[in-house]
Every structure is written in C-alpha cells, then in structure tokens.
Amino acid sequence: MHCPRCDAATVAFSIPDDLRAHLPDDRPGAALCTRCLAVTPVDDPPTETPDFEPVSDAFPANDEAAVAFACLLALLDSLVLYRAELDAVAEYAETRGADVLRALERLDADESVEPHLDIDRRTRQLEQLI
C-alpha cells in the first residue's frame, strides 16, 4: 500500500482492541507512511506486528509501544479534538515502556522523514496535555 498523501511506502499494522477504542476510526488496522508519517485506516491489517525501523529508529523497540506510538501520530493532527484520546494512547504506550515525548523529539530530529505536521510544535502542545 502507498500513502494517499505522498505516495510513499507504508507500514501496515493491527491495532489492539483496547487501543482502537481511543481512535477516531474503528477499523482493525492502520498504515503508517514511511515518509510523511500520515496514518491511514486499513480493513485488512497483517497479523504480525511489523518492524517500524523502515519508518524511523525513533520508534520504541517494544512492539506494543511502537503500535501505540504510531496510533498517537494519527491523533496529533487534532490535539484539541482528541485530547482525552491522546492522553489514553500516550499512557498505553508509556505503560509498555515508551517515553512518548522523547520518541517524538527523536522523530522530529530524524531527517529521513518529512512529516505532514509540525512534530516539534505538536510535541510541545502534547506535553501541556499529558
């Protein structure tokens, strides 16, 4: 699958039910763009957790935390609208070993990605919310 925003390759993944409850779309999976970091819902995700290394080494090493971090990126477009959801997804990632704010800082510094949103600004705003 290619990104509908920039046509780059994507990494598809399944979303656990308890995490899906906090996302705006109830489909069982999503695809994360390896270039612009856009997250697109998918109906038929893989059963195995993918390696997020092709996206960025800023992703948490723990599979569950990496999936949660990818889901967090889907919510960053609308901080005000998804305030409670962002808090829940960040907590989910952190209980699985991720330092969400540090991972976002590392992602912002990664020159191999061209995010469709201002990661630095969103990180500062998210820090105020969680």
mmCIF file of N, CA and C in Angstrom:
data_model
loop_
_atom_site.group_PDB
_atom_site.id
_atom_site.type_symbol
_atom_site.label_atom_id
_atom_site.label_comp_id
_atom_site.label_asym_id
_atom_site.label_seq_id
_atom_site.Cartn_x
_atom_site.Cartn_y
_atom_site.Cartn_z
ATOM 1 N N MET A 1 0.838 -1.178 0.000
ATOM 2 C CA MET A 1 0.000 0.000 0.000
ATOM 3 C C MET A 1 0.882 1.240 0.000
ATOM 4 N N HIS A 2 0.424 2.253 -0.714
ATOM 5 C CA HIS A 2 1.146 3.519 -0.753
ATOM 6 C C HIS A 2 0.334 4.606 -0.069
ATOM 7 N N CYS A 3 1.025 5.584 0.450
ATOM 8 C CA CYS A 3 0.393 6.686 1.171
ATOM 9 C C CYS A 3 -0.492 7.503 0.227
ATOM 10 N N PRO A 4 -1.734 7.751 0.612
ATOM 11 C CA PRO A 4 -2.607 8.568 -0.226
ATOM 12 C C PRO A 4 -2.195 10.042 -0.247
ATOM 13 N N ARG A 5 -1.378 10.450 0.715
ATOM 14 C CA ARG A 5 -0.950 11.841 0.809
ATOM 15 C C ARG A 5 0.282 12.130 -0.045
ATOM 16 N N CYS A 6 1.283 11.214 -0.003
ATOM 17 C CA CYS A 6 2.543 11.497 -0.704
ATOM 18 C C CYS A 6 3.015 10.354 -1.602
ATOM 19 N N ASP A 7 2.305 9.247 -1.635
ATOM 20 C CA ASP A 7 2.587 8.091 -2.475
ATOM 21 C C ASP A 7 3.830 7.288 -2.057
ATOM 22 N N ALA A 8 4.343 7.526 -0.860
ATOM 23 C CA ALA A 8 5.477 6.737 -0.357
ATOM 24 C C ALA A 8 4.969 5.398 0.181
ATOM 25 N N ALA A 9 5.888 4.504 0.448
ATOM 26 C CA ALA A 9 5.535 3.202 1.025
ATOM 27 C C ALA A 9 4.981 3.380 2.438
ATOM 28 N N THR A 10 4.190 2.413 2.862
ATOM 29 C CA THR A 10 3.628 2.448 4.209
ATOM 30 C C THR A 10 3.957 1.155 4.951
ATOM 31 N N VAL A 11 3.800 1.207 6.252
ATOM 32 C CA VAL A 11 3.945 0.040 7.115
ATOM 33 C C VAL A 11 2.573 -0.196 7.740
ATOM 34 N N ALA A 12 1.960 -1.333 7.403
ATOM 35 C CA ALA A 12 0.629 -1.657 7.932
ATOM 36 C C ALA A 12 0.760 -2.435 9.239
ATOM 37 N N PHE A 13 -0.200 -2.209 10.140
ATOM 38 C CA PHE A 13 -0.175 -2.882 11.435
ATOM 39 C C PHE A 13 -1.588 -3.051 11.981
ATOM 40 N N SER A 14 -1.753 -4.056 12.826
ATOM 41 C CA SER A 14 -3.018 -4.288 13.517
ATOM 42 C C SER A 14 -3.077 -3.407 14.757
ATOM 43 N N ILE A 15 -4.285 -3.010 15.113
ATOM 44 C CA ILE A 15 -4.484 -2.183 16.298
ATOM 45 C C ILE A 15 -5.221 -3.019 17.342
ATOM 46 N N PRO A 16 -4.634 -3.182 18.529
ATOM 47 C CA PRO A 16 -5.316 -3.940 19.582
ATOM 48 C C PRO A 16 -6.665 -3.298 19.935
ATOM 49 N N ASP A 17 -7.623 -4.131 20.315
ATOM 50 C CA ASP A 17 -8.968 -3.637 20.623
ATOM 51 C C ASP A 17 -8.971 -2.546 21.686
ATOM 52 N N ASP A 18 -8.197 -2.728 22.755
ATOM 53 C CA ASP A 18 -8.209 -1.736 23.824
ATOM 54 C C ASP A 18 -7.592 -0.406 23.399
ATOM 55 N N LEU A 19 -6.774 -0.413 22.383
ATOM 56 C CA LEU A 19 -6.211 0.819 21.838
ATOM 57 C C LEU A 19 -7.144 1.414 20.784
ATOM 58 N N ARG A 20 -7.786 0.560 20.017
ATOM 59 C CA ARG A 20 -8.708 1.002 18.960
ATOM 60 C C ARG A 20 -9.850 1.842 19.526
ATOM 61 N N ALA A 21 -10.235 1.580 20.763
ATOM 62 C CA ALA A 21 -11.324 2.320 21.405
ATOM 63 C C ALA A 21 -11.018 3.817 21.511
ATOM 64 N N HIS A 22 -9.750 4.189 21.418
ATOM 65 C CA HIS A 22 -9.346 5.588 21.557
ATOM 66 C C HIS A 22 -9.076 6.276 20.221
ATOM 67 N N LEU A 23 -9.336 5.584 19.124
ATOM 68 C CA LEU A 23 -9.048 6.134 17.799
ATOM 69 C C LEU A 23 -10.331 6.539 17.090
ATOM 70 N N PRO A 24 -10.251 7.519 16.195
ATOM 71 C CA PRO A 24 -11.460 8.015 15.518
ATOM 72 C C PRO A 24 -12.067 7.041 14.516
ATOM 73 N N ASP A 25 -11.323 6.039 14.102
ATOM 74 C CA ASP A 25 -11.809 5.056 13.138
ATOM 75 C C ASP A 25 -11.755 3.686 13.805
ATOM 76 N N ASP A 26 -12.784 2.884 13.639
ATOM 77 C CA ASP A 26 -12.817 1.597 14.337
ATOM 78 C C ASP A 26 -12.318 0.421 13.501
ATOM 79 N N ARG A 27 -11.644 0.707 12.400
ATOM 80 C CA ARG A 27 -11.099 -0.386 11.586
ATOM 81 C C ARG A 27 -9.978 -1.101 12.345
ATOM 82 N N PRO A 28 -9.741 -2.357 12.021
ATOM 83 C CA PRO A 28 -8.805 -3.168 12.802
ATOM 84 C C PRO A 28 -7.324 -2.859 12.601
ATOM 85 N N GLY A 29 -6.999 -1.996 11.661
ATOM 86 C CA GLY A 29 -5.595 -1.708 11.415
ATOM 87 C C GLY A 29 -5.381 -0.344 10.812
ATOM 88 N N ALA A 30 -4.113 -0.049 10.598
ATOM 89 C CA ALA A 30 -3.737 1.228 10.002
ATOM 90 C C ALA A 30 -2.442 1.037 9.224
ATOM 91 N N ALA A 31 -2.147 2.016 8.394
ATOM 92 C CA ALA A 31 -0.892 2.029 7.642
ATOM 93 C C ALA A 31 -0.211 3.363 7.906
ATOM 94 N N LEU A 32 1.045 3.307 8.271
ATOM 95 C CA LEU A 32 1.835 4.493 8.581
ATOM 96 C C LEU A 32 2.779 4.781 7.427
ATOM 97 N N CYS A 33 2.732 5.994 6.918
ATOM 98 C CA CYS A 33 3.605 6.385 5.813
ATOM 99 C C CYS A 33 5.050 6.475 6.291
ATOM 100 N N THR A 34 5.955 5.923 5.518
ATOM 101 C CA THR A 34 7.373 5.947 5.871
ATOM 102 C C THR A 34 8.024 7.299 5.592
ATOM 103 N N ARG A 35 7.336 8.175 4.877
ATOM 104 C CA ARG A 35 7.882 9.497 4.580
ATOM 105 C C ARG A 35 7.178 10.601 5.368
ATOM 106 N N CYS A 36 5.865 10.763 5.162
ATOM 107 C CA CYS A 36 5.162 11.912 5.759
ATOM 108 C C CYS A 36 4.513 11.597 7.106
ATOM 109 N N LEU A 37 4.536 10.337 7.520
ATOM 110 C CA LEU A 37 4.007 9.873 8.801
ATOM 111 C C LEU A 37 2.491 9.963 8.919
ATOM 112 N N ALA A 38 1.806 10.100 7.789
ATOM 113 C CA ALA A 38 0.345 10.073 7.812
ATOM 114 C C ALA A 38 -0.108 8.660 8.166
ATOM 115 N N VAL A 39 -1.191 8.572 8.903
ATOM 116 C CA VAL A 39 -1.742 7.280 9.305
ATOM 117 C C VAL A 39 -3.100 7.116 8.638
ATOM 118 N N THR A 40 -3.253 6.010 7.923
ATOM 119 C CA THR A 40 -4.472 5.726 7.172
ATOM 120 C C THR A 40 -5.097 4.437 7.696
ATOM 121 N N PRO A 41 -6.391 4.436 8.003
ATOM 122 C CA PRO A 41 -7.043 3.198 8.449
ATOM 123 C C PRO A 41 -7.033 2.139 7.346
ATOM 124 N N VAL A 42 -6.907 0.874 7.742
ATOM 125 C CA VAL A 42 -6.980 -0.238 6.788
ATOM 126 C C VAL A 42 -7.924 -1.312 7.327
ATOM 127 N N ASP A 43 -8.580 -1.997 6.405
ATOM 128 C CA ASP A 43 -9.542 -3.032 6.773
ATOM 129 C C ASP A 43 -8.918 -4.399 7.005
ATOM 130 N N ASP A 44 -7.800 -4.670 6.357
ATOM 131 C CA ASP A 44 -7.200 -5.999 6.419
ATOM 132 C C ASP A 44 -5.721 -5.905 6.806
ATOM 133 N N PRO A 45 -5.428 -5.615 8.086
ATOM 134 C CA PRO A 45 -4.034 -5.465 8.500
ATOM 135 C C PRO A 45 -3.344 -6.818 8.655
ATOM 136 N N PRO A 46 -2.029 -6.819 8.661
ATOM 137 C CA PRO A 46 -1.303 -8.075 8.876
ATOM 138 C C PRO A 46 -1.499 -8.553 10.319
ATOM 139 N N THR A 47 -1.347 -9.835 10.530
ATOM 140 C CA THR A 47 -1.492 -10.371 11.886
ATOM 141 C C THR A 47 -0.214 -10.188 12.699
ATOM 142 N N GLU A 48 0.913 -10.157 12.035
ATOM 143 C CA GLU A 48 2.200 -9.959 12.707
ATOM 144 C C GLU A 48 2.485 -8.470 12.875
ATOM 145 N N THR A 49 3.082 -8.110 13.999
ATOM 146 C CA THR A 49 3.488 -6.726 14.209
ATOM 147 C C THR A 49 4.688 -6.441 13.317
ATOM 148 N N PRO A 50 4.622 -5.371 12.536
ATOM 149 C CA PRO A 50 5.727 -5.079 11.617
ATOM 150 C C PRO A 50 6.914 -4.450 12.331
ATOM 151 N N ASP A 51 7.988 -4.376 11.607
ATOM 152 C CA ASP A 51 9.169 -3.666 12.063
ATOM 153 C C ASP A 51 8.982 -2.205 11.667
ATOM 154 N N PHE A 52 8.996 -1.304 12.637
ATOM 155 C CA PHE A 52 8.830 0.114 12.345
ATOM 156 C C PHE A 52 10.159 0.792 12.003
ATOM 157 N N GLU A 53 11.237 0.029 11.991
ATOM 158 C CA GLU A 53 12.562 0.561 11.652
ATOM 159 C C GLU A 53 12.595 1.260 10.289
ATOM 160 N N PRO A 54 11.885 0.750 9.260
ATOM 161 C CA PRO A 54 11.894 1.467 7.978
ATOM 162 C C PRO A 54 11.308 2.883 8.067
ATOM 163 N N VAL A 55 10.489 3.125 9.075
ATOM 164 C CA VAL A 55 9.924 4.467 9.250
ATOM 165 C C VAL A 55 10.968 5.354 9.913
ATOM 166 N N SER A 56 11.418 4.944 11.100
ATOM 167 C CA SER A 56 12.412 5.717 11.842
ATOM 168 C C SER A 56 12.904 4.901 13.027
ATOM 169 N N ASP A 57 14.155 5.099 13.399
ATOM 170 C CA ASP A 57 14.656 4.425 14.594
ATOM 171 C C ASP A 57 14.194 5.129 15.865
ATOM 172 N N ALA A 58 13.397 6.185 15.721
ATOM 173 C CA ALA A 58 12.817 6.878 16.869
ATOM 174 C C ALA A 58 11.687 6.073 17.501
ATOM 175 N N PHE A 59 11.166 5.086 16.777
ATOM 176 C CA PHE A 59 10.063 4.280 17.302
ATOM 177 C C PHE A 59 10.534 3.423 18.465
ATOM 178 N N PRO A 60 9.675 3.244 19.464
ATOM 179 C CA PRO A 60 10.029 2.380 20.594
ATOM 180 C C PRO A 60 10.361 0.961 20.121
ATOM 181 N N ALA A 61 11.249 0.296 20.829
ATOM 182 C CA ALA A 61 11.662 -1.060 20.462
ATOM 183 C C ALA A 61 10.577 -2.093 20.763
ATOM 184 N N ASN A 62 9.801 -1.874 21.808
ATOM 185 C CA ASN A 62 8.724 -2.788 22.178
ATOM 186 C C ASN A 62 7.610 -2.708 21.140
ATOM 187 N N ASP A 63 7.160 -3.854 20.633
ATOM 188 C CA ASP A 63 6.138 -3.885 19.576
ATOM 189 C C ASP A 63 4.848 -3.177 19.971
ATOM 190 N N GLU A 64 4.352 -3.458 21.173
ATOM 191 C CA GLU A 64 3.101 -2.831 21.614
ATOM 192 C C GLU A 64 3.255 -1.319 21.746
ATOM 193 N N ALA A 65 4.385 -0.892 22.261
ATOM 194 C CA ALA A 65 4.642 0.541 22.404
ATOM 195 C C ALA A 65 4.787 1.201 21.035
ATOM 196 N N ALA A 66 5.405 0.508 20.088
ATOM 197 C CA ALA A 66 5.571 1.054 18.733
ATOM 198 C C ALA A 66 4.227 1.225 18.041
ATOM 199 N N VAL A 67 3.334 0.256 18.197
ATOM 200 C CA VAL A 67 1.991 0.367 17.613
ATOM 201 C C VAL A 67 1.248 1.540 18.247
ATOM 202 N N ALA A 68 1.335 1.662 19.561
ATOM 203 C CA ALA A 68 0.673 2.773 20.248
ATOM 204 C C ALA A 68 1.246 4.114 19.790
ATOM 205 N N PHE A 69 2.555 4.173 19.599
ATOM 206 C CA PHE A 69 3.190 5.408 19.142
ATOM 207 C C PHE A 69 2.706 5.775 17.741
ATOM 208 N N ALA A 70 2.570 4.788 16.877
ATOM 209 C CA ALA A 70 2.040 5.038 15.530
ATOM 210 C C ALA A 70 0.603 5.560 15.614
ATOM 211 N N CYS A 71 -0.180 4.993 16.511
ATOM 212 C CA CYS A 71 -1.564 5.464 16.696
ATOM 213 C C CYS A 71 -1.589 6.889 17.231
ATOM 214 N N LEU A 72 -0.649 7.213 18.092
ATOM 215 C CA LEU A 72 -0.551 8.571 18.619
ATOM 216 C C LEU A 72 -0.336 9.570 17.486
ATOM 217 N N LEU A 73 0.473 9.184 16.506
ATOM 218 C CA LEU A 73 0.718 10.063 15.362
ATOM 219 C C LEU A 73 -0.571 10.356 14.602
ATOM 220 N N ALA A 74 -1.487 9.403 14.598
ATOM 221 C CA ALA A 74 -2.768 9.605 13.911
ATOM 222 C C ALA A 74 -3.612 10.670 14.597
ATOM 223 N N LEU A 75 -3.416 10.841 15.892
ATOM 224 C CA LEU A 75 -4.223 11.790 16.663
ATOM 225 C C LEU A 75 -3.607 13.180 16.756
ATOM 226 N N LEU A 76 -2.333 13.312 16.440
ATOM 227 C CA LEU A 76 -1.643 14.592 16.613
ATOM 228 C C LEU A 76 -2.176 15.710 15.724
ATOM 229 N N ASP A 77 -2.840 15.355 14.634
ATOM 230 C CA ASP A 77 -3.409 16.379 13.752
ATOM 231 C C ASP A 77 -4.437 17.250 14.462
ATOM 232 N N SER A 78 -5.128 16.676 15.423
ATOM 233 C CA SER A 78 -6.229 17.378 16.089
ATOM 234 C C SER A 78 -6.101 17.257 17.601
ATOM 235 N N LEU A 79 -5.133 17.958 18.152
ATOM 236 C CA LEU A 79 -4.877 17.877 19.588
ATOM 237 C C LEU A 79 -6.090 18.250 20.432
ATOM 238 N N VAL A 80 -6.774 19.294 20.067
ATOM 239 C CA VAL A 80 -7.906 19.751 20.866
ATOM 240 C C VAL A 80 -9.054 18.750 20.788
ATOM 241 N N LEU A 81 -9.339 18.285 19.601
ATOM 242 C CA LEU A 81 -10.440 17.350 19.397
ATOM 243 C C LEU A 81 -10.189 16.009 20.084
ATOM 244 N N TYR A 82 -8.942 15.552 20.086
ATOM 245 C CA TYR A 82 -8.612 14.228 20.617
ATOM 246 C C TYR A 82 -7.790 14.287 21.903
ATOM 247 N N ARG A 83 -8.018 15.287 22.709
ATOM 248 C CA ARG A 83 -7.235 15.471 23.930
ATOM 249 C C ARG A 83 -7.274 14.235 24.837
ATOM 250 N N ALA A 84 -8.467 13.751 25.153
ATOM 251 C CA ALA A 84 -8.598 12.587 26.042
ATOM 252 C C ALA A 84 -8.001 11.340 25.399
ATOM 253 N N GLU A 85 -8.214 11.196 24.101
ATOM 254 C CA GLU A 85 -7.690 10.034 23.387
ATOM 255 C C GLU A 85 -6.168 10.040 23.359
ATOM 256 N N LEU A 86 -5.582 11.219 23.134
ATOM 257 C CA LEU A 86 -4.123 11.337 23.135
ATOM 258 C C LEU A 86 -3.551 10.943 24.489
ATOM 259 N N ASP A 87 -4.194 11.397 25.540
ATOM 260 C CA ASP A 87 -3.742 11.064 26.884
ATOM 261 C C ASP A 87 -3.798 9.552 27.106
ATOM 262 N N ALA A 88 -4.893 8.925 26.684
ATOM 263 C CA ALA A 88 -5.049 7.478 26.862
ATOM 264 C C ALA A 88 -4.035 6.691 26.030
ATOM 265 N N VAL A 89 -3.819 7.101 24.791
ATOM 266 C CA VAL A 89 -2.872 6.394 23.919
ATOM 267 C C VAL A 89 -1.436 6.595 24.418
ATOM 268 N N ALA A 90 -1.115 7.802 24.869
ATOM 269 C CA ALA A 90 0.219 8.053 25.420
ATOM 270 C C ALA A 90 0.446 7.199 26.668
ATOM 271 N N GLU A 91 -0.553 7.111 27.524
ATOM 272 C CA GLU A 91 -0.434 6.276 28.724
ATOM 273 C C GLU A 91 -0.258 4.803 28.348
ATOM 274 N N TYR A 92 -1.007 4.356 27.354
ATOM 275 C CA TYR A 92 -0.892 2.978 26.857
ATOM 276 C C TYR A 92 0.550 2.708 26.414
ATOM 277 N N ALA A 93 1.113 3.628 25.643
ATOM 278 C CA ALA A 93 2.492 3.463 25.159
ATOM 279 C C ALA A 93 3.489 3.488 26.311
ATOM 280 N N GLU A 94 3.277 4.401 27.244
ATOM 281 C CA GLU A 94 4.221 4.537 28.354
ATOM 282 C C GLU A 94 4.193 3.333 29.286
ATOM 283 N N THR A 95 3.011 2.729 29.479
ATOM 284 C CA THR A 95 2.953 1.536 30.328
ATOM 285 C C THR A 95 3.612 0.337 29.654
ATOM 286 N N ARG A 96 3.910 0.486 28.380
ATOM 287 C CA ARG A 96 4.604 -0.575 27.647
ATOM 288 C C ARG A 96 6.058 -0.204 27.360
ATOM 289 N N GLY A 97 6.546 0.797 28.088
ATOM 290 C CA GLY A 97 7.961 1.116 28.056
ATOM 291 C C GLY A 97 8.397 2.267 27.177
ATOM 292 N N ALA A 98 7.476 2.968 26.543
ATOM 293 C CA ALA A 98 7.858 4.069 25.659
ATOM 294 C C ALA A 98 7.909 5.392 26.416
ATOM 295 N N ASP A 99 8.860 6.210 26.071
ATOM 296 C CA ASP A 99 8.885 7.602 26.510
ATOM 297 C C ASP A 99 8.368 8.393 25.312
ATOM 298 N N VAL A 100 7.079 8.679 25.314
ATOM 299 C CA VAL A 100 6.408 9.261 24.154
ATOM 300 C C VAL A 100 7.017 10.596 23.743
ATOM 301 N N LEU A 101 7.240 11.484 24.694
ATOM 302 C CA LEU A 101 7.779 12.802 24.346
ATOM 303 C C LEU A 101 9.195 12.687 23.789
ATOM 304 N N ARG A 102 10.003 11.831 24.374
ATOM 305 C CA ARG A 102 11.371 11.626 23.865
ATOM 306 C C ARG A 102 11.334 11.013 22.465
ATOM 307 N N ALA A 103 10.430 10.070 22.244
ATOM 308 C CA ALA A 103 10.311 9.457 20.913
ATOM 309 C C ALA A 103 9.890 10.496 19.879
ATOM 310 N N LEU A 104 8.990 11.400 20.258
ATOM 311 C CA LEU A 104 8.581 12.464 19.334
ATOM 312 C C LEU A 104 9.738 13.408 19.034
ATOM 313 N N GLU A 105 10.543 13.724 20.044
ATOM 314 C CA GLU A 105 11.718 14.577 19.829
ATOM 315 C C GLU A 105 12.702 13.905 18.870
ATOM 316 N N ARG A 106 12.915 12.616 19.057
ATOM 317 C CA ARG A 106 13.818 11.877 18.169
ATOM 318 C C ARG A 106 13.259 11.819 16.751
ATOM 319 N N LEU A 107 11.946 11.650 16.642
ATOM 320 C CA LEU A 107 11.302 11.609 15.330
ATOM 321 C C LEU A 107 11.438 12.961 14.636
ATOM 322 N N ASP A 108 11.285 14.036 15.392
ATOM 323 C CA ASP A 108 11.426 15.378 14.829
ATOM 324 C C ASP A 108 12.845 15.618 14.313
ATOM 325 N N ALA A 109 13.825 15.027 14.972
ATOM 326 C CA ALA A 109 15.229 15.199 14.569
ATOM 327 C C ALA A 109 15.637 14.272 13.423
ATOM 328 N N ASP A 110 14.804 13.313 13.090
ATOM 329 C CA ASP A 110 15.115 12.338 12.042
ATOM 330 C C ASP A 110 14.934 12.978 10.665
ATOM 331 N N GLU A 111 16.032 13.167 9.961
ATOM 332 C CA GLU A 111 15.985 13.829 8.652
ATOM 333 C C GLU A 111 15.490 12.917 7.533
ATOM 334 N N SER A 112 15.283 11.645 7.827
ATOM 335 C CA SER A 112 14.813 10.728 6.786
ATOM 336 C C SER A 112 13.297 10.787 6.588
ATOM 337 N N VAL A 113 12.594 11.476 7.476
ATOM 338 C CA VAL A 113 11.142 11.626 7.332
ATOM 339 C C VAL A 113 10.799 13.084 7.044
ATOM 340 N N GLU A 114 9.665 13.273 6.391
ATOM 341 C CA GLU A 114 9.166 14.613 6.061
ATOM 342 C C GLU A 114 7.728 14.713 6.563
ATOM 343 N N PRO A 115 7.546 14.865 7.880
ATOM 344 C CA PRO A 115 6.205 14.829 8.465
ATOM 345 C C PRO A 115 5.254 15.857 7.857
ATOM 346 N N HIS A 116 4.000 15.447 7.717
ATOM 347 C CA HIS A 116 2.980 16.348 7.188
ATOM 348 C C HIS A 116 2.509 17.343 8.249
ATOM 349 N N LEU A 117 2.996 17.193 9.470
ATOM 350 C CA LEU A 117 2.658 18.131 10.540
ATOM 351 C C LEU A 117 3.932 18.553 11.246
ATOM 352 N N ASP A 118 3.843 19.618 11.998
ATOM 353 C CA ASP A 118 4.994 20.148 12.720
ATOM 354 C C ASP A 118 5.166 19.350 14.016
ATOM 355 N N ILE A 119 6.047 18.360 13.986
ATOM 356 C CA ILE A 119 6.243 17.469 15.131
ATOM 357 C C ILE A 119 6.720 18.241 16.360
ATOM 358 N N ASP A 120 7.636 19.173 16.181
ATOM 359 C CA ASP A 120 8.159 19.930 17.318
ATOM 360 C C ASP A 120 7.036 20.702 18.013
ATOM 361 N N ARG A 121 6.244 21.396 17.243
ATOM 362 C CA ARG A 121 5.134 22.172 17.813
ATOM 363 C C ARG A 121 4.117 21.257 18.493
ATOM 364 N N ARG A 122 3.787 20.163 17.848
ATOM 365 C CA ARG A 122 2.816 19.223 18.423
ATOM 366 C C ARG A 122 3.365 18.578 19.698
ATOM 367 N N THR A 123 4.663 18.325 19.748
ATOM 368 C CA THR A 123 5.266 17.746 20.950
ATOM 369 C C THR A 123 5.128 18.705 22.117
ATOM 370 N N ARG A 124 5.415 19.978 21.876
ATOM 371 C CA ARG A 124 5.286 20.977 22.945
ATOM 372 C C ARG A 124 3.838 21.094 23.413
ATOM 373 N N GLN A 125 2.902 21.046 22.475
ATOM 374 C CA GLN A 125 1.489 21.119 22.836
ATOM 375 C C GLN A 125 1.053 19.863 23.592
ATOM 376 N N LEU A 126 1.507 18.715 23.138
ATOM 377 C CA LEU A 126 1.151 17.460 23.790
ATOM 378 C C LEU A 126 1.689 17.421 25.217
ATOM 379 N N GLU A 127 2.873 17.962 25.398
ATOM 380 C CA GLU A 127 3.482 17.998 26.730
ATOM 381 C C GLU A 127 2.586 18.750 27.717
ATOM 382 N N GLN A 128 1.885 19.749 27.236
ATOM 383 C CA GLN A 128 0.962 20.506 28.083
ATOM 384 C C GLN A 128 -0.282 19.685 28.438
ATOM 385 N N LEU A 129 -0.644 18.742 27.569
ATOM 386 C CA LEU A 129 -1.879 17.976 27.746
ATOM 387 C C LEU A 129 -1.726 16.725 28.599
ATOM 388 N N ILE A 130 -0.562 16.071 28.489
ATOM 389 C CA ILE A 130 -0.426 14.782 29.195
ATOM 390 C C ILE A 130 0.396 14.912 30.461
#
